[in-house]
CSV table of N, CA and C in Angstrom, one decimal:
chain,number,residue,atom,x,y,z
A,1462,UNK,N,-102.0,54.0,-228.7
A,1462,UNK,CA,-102.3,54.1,-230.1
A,1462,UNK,C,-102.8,52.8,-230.6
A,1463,UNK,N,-104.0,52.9,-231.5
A,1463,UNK,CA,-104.5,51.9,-232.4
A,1463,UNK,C,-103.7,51.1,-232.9
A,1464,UNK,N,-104.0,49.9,-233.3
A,1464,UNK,CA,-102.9,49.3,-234.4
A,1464,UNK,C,-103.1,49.0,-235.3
A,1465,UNK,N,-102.2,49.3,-236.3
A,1465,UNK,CA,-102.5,49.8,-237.8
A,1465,UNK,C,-102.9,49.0,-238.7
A,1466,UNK,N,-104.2,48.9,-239.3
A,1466,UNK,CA,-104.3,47.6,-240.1
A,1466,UNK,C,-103.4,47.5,-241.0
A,1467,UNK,N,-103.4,45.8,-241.3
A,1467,UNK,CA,-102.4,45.3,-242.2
A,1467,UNK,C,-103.2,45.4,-243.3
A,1468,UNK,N,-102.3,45.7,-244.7
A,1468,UNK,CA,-102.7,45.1,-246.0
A,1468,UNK,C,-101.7,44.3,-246.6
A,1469,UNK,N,-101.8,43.3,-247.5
A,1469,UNK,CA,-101.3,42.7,-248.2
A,1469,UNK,C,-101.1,42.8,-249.3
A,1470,UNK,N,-100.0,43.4,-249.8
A,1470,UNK,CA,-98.8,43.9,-251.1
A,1470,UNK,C,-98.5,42.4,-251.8
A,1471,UNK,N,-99.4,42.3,-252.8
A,1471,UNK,CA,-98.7,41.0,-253.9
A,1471,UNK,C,-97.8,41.5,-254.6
A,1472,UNK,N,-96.4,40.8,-254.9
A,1472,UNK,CA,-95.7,41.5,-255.5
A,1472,UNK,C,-94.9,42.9,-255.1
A,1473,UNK,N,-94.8,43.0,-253.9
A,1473,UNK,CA,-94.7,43.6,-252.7
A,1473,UNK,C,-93.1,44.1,-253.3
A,1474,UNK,N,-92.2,43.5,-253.2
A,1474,UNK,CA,-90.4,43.7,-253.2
A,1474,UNK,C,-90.7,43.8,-254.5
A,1475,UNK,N,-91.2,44.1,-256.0
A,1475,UNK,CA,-91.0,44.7,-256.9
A,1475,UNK,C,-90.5,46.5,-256.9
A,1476,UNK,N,-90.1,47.0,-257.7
A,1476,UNK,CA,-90.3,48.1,-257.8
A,1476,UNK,C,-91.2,48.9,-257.8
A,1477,UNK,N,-92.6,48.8,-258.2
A,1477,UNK,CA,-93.6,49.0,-257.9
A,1477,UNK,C,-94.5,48.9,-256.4
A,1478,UNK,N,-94.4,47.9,-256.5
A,1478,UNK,CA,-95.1,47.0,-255.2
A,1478,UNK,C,-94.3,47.7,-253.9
A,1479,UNK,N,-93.0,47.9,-253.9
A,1479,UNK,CA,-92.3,48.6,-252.8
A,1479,UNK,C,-92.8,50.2,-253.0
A,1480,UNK,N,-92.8,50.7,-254.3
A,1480,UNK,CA,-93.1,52.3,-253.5
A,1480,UNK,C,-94.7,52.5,-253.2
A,1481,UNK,N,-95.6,51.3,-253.8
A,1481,UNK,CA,-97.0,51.3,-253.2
A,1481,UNK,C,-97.0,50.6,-251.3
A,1482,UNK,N,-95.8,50.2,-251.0
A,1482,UNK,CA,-95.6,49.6,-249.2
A,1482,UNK,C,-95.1,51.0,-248.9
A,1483,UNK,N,-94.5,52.1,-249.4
A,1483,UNK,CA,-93.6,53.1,-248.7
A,1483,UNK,C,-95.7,54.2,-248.4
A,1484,UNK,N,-96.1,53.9,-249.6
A,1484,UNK,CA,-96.7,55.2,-249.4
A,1484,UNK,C,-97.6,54.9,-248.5
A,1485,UNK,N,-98.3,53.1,-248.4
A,1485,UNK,CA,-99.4,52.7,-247.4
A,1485,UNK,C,-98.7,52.7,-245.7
A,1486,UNK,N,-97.6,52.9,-245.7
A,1486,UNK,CA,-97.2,53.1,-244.6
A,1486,UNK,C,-97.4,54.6,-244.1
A,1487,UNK,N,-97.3,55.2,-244.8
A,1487,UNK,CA,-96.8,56.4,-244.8
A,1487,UNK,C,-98.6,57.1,-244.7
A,1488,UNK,N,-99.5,56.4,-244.7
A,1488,UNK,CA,-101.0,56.8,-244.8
A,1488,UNK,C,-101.3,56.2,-243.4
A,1489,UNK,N,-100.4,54.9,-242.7
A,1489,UNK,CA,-100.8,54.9,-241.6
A,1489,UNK,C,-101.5,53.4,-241.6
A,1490,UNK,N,-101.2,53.0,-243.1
A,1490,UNK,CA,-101.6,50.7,-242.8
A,1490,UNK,C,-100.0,50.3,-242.3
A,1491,UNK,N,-100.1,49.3,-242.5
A,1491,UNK,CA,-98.8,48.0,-242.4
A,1491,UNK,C,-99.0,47.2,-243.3
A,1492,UNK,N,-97.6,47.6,-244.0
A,1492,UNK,CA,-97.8,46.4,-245.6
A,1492,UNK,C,-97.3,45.5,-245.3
A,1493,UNK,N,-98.4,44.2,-245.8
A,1493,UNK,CA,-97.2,43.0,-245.4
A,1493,UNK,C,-97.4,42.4,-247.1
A,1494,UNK,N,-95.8,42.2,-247.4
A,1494,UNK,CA,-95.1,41.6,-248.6
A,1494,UNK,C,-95.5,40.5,-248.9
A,1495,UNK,N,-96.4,39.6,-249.7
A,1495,UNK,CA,-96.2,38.6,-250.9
A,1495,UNK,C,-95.5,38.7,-251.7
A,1496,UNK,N,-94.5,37.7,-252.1
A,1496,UNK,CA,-93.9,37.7,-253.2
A,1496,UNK,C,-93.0,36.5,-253.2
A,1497,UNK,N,-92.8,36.1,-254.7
A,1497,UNK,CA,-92.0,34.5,-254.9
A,1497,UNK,C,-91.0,35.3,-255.0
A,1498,UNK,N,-90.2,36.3,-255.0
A,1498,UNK,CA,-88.7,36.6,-255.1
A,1498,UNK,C,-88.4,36.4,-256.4
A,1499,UNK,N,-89.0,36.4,-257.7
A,1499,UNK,CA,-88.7,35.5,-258.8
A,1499,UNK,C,-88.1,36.8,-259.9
A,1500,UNK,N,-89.1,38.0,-259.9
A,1500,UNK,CA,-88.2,39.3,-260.3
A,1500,UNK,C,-88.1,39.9,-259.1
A,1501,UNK,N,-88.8,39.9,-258.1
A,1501,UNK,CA,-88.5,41.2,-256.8
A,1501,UNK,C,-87.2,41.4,-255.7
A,1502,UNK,N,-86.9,42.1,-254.9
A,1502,UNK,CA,-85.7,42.2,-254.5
A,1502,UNK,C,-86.1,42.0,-252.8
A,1503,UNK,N,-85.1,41.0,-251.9
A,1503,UNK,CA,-85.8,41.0,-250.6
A,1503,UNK,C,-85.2,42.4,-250.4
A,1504,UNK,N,-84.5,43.3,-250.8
A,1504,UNK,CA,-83.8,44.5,-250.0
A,1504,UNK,C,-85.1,45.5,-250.0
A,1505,UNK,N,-85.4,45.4,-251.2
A,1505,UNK,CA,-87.0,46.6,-251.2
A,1505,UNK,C,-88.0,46.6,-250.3
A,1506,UNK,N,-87.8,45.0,-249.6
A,1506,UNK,CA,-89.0,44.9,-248.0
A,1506,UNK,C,-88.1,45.8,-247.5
A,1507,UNK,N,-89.1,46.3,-247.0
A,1507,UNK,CA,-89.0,47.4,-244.8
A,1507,UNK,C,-89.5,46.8,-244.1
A,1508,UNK,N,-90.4,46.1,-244.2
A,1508,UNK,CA,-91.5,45.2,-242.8
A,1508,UNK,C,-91.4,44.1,-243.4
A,1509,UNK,N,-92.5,43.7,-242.9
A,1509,UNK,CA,-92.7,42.3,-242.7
A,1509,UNK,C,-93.3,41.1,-244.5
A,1510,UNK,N,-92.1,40.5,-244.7
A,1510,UNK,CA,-92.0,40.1,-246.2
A,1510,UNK,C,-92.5,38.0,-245.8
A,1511,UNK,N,-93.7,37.9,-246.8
A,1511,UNK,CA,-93.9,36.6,-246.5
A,1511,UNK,C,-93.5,36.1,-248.3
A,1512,UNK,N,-92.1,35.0,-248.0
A,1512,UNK,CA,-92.2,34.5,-249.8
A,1512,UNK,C,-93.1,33.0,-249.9
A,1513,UNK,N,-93.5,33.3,-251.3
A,1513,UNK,CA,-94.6,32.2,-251.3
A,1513,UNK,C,-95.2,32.3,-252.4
A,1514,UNK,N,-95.7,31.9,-253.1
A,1514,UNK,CA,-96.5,31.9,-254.6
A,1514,UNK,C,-97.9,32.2,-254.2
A,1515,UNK,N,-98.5,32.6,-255.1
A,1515,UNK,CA,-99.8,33.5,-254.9
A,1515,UNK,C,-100.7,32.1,-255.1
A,1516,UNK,N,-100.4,31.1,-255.8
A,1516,UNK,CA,-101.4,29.6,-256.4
A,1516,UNK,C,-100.7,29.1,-254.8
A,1517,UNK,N,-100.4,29.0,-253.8
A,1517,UNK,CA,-100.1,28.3,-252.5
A,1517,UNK,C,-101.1,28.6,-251.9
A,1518,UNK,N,-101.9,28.0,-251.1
A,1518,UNK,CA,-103.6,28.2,-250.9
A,1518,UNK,C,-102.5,28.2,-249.5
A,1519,UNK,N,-102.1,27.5,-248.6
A,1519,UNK,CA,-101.5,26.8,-247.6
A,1519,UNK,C,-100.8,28.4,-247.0
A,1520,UNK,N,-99.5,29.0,-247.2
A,1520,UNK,CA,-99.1,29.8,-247.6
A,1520,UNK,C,-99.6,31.2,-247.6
A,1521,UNK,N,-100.7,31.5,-248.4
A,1521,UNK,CA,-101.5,32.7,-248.1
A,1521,UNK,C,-102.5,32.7,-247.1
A,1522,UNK,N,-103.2,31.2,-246.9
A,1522,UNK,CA,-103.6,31.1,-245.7
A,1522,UNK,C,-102.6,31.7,-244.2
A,1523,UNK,N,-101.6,31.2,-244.3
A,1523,UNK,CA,-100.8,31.7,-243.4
A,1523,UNK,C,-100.5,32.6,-243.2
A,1524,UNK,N,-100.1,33.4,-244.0
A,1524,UNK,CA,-99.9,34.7,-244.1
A,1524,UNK,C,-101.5,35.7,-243.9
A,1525,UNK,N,-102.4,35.2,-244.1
A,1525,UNK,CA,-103.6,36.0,-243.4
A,1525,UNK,C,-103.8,36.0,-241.8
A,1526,UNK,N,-103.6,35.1,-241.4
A,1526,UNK,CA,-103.5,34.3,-240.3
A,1526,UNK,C,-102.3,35.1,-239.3
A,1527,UNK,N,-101.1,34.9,-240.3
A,1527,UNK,CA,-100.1,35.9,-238.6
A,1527,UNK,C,-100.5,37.0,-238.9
A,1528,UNK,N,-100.3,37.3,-239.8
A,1528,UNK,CA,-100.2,39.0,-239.9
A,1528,UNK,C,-101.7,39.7,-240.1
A,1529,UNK,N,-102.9,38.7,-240.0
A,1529,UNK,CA,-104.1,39.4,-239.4
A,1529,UNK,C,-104.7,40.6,-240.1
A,1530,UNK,N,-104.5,40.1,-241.6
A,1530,UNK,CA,-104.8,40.9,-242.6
A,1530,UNK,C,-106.4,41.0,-242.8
């Protein structure tokens, strides 16, 4: 089996941002979670959750980088 491209969910562990990771899974990507934790919940990640501010150049670089977005 292929492997499933990643997308990257800003805002990811919101309530929102989590049933938009349920359903891109569920289509067959891999969400991977941005988020500063500042309203969002780490319980709403399922996969793979990177925290970090969206203004962190350093940080989202990273996060493109492992998870190969």
């Amino acid at each position: 089996m292929a492997k499933r491209p990643a997308i990257l969910v800003t805002g990811g562990a919101g309530y929102i941002g989590s049933h938009c990771c349920r359903a891109l899974d569920r289509a067959g990507f891999r969400p991977v979670v941005y988020d500063n934790l500042s309203t969002g919940h780490r319980s709403f990640v399922g996969g793979a959750l990177v925290v970090g501010d969206i203004a962190d150049k350093v940080t989202l670089a990273r996060a493109f980088a492992e998870h190969e977005i």
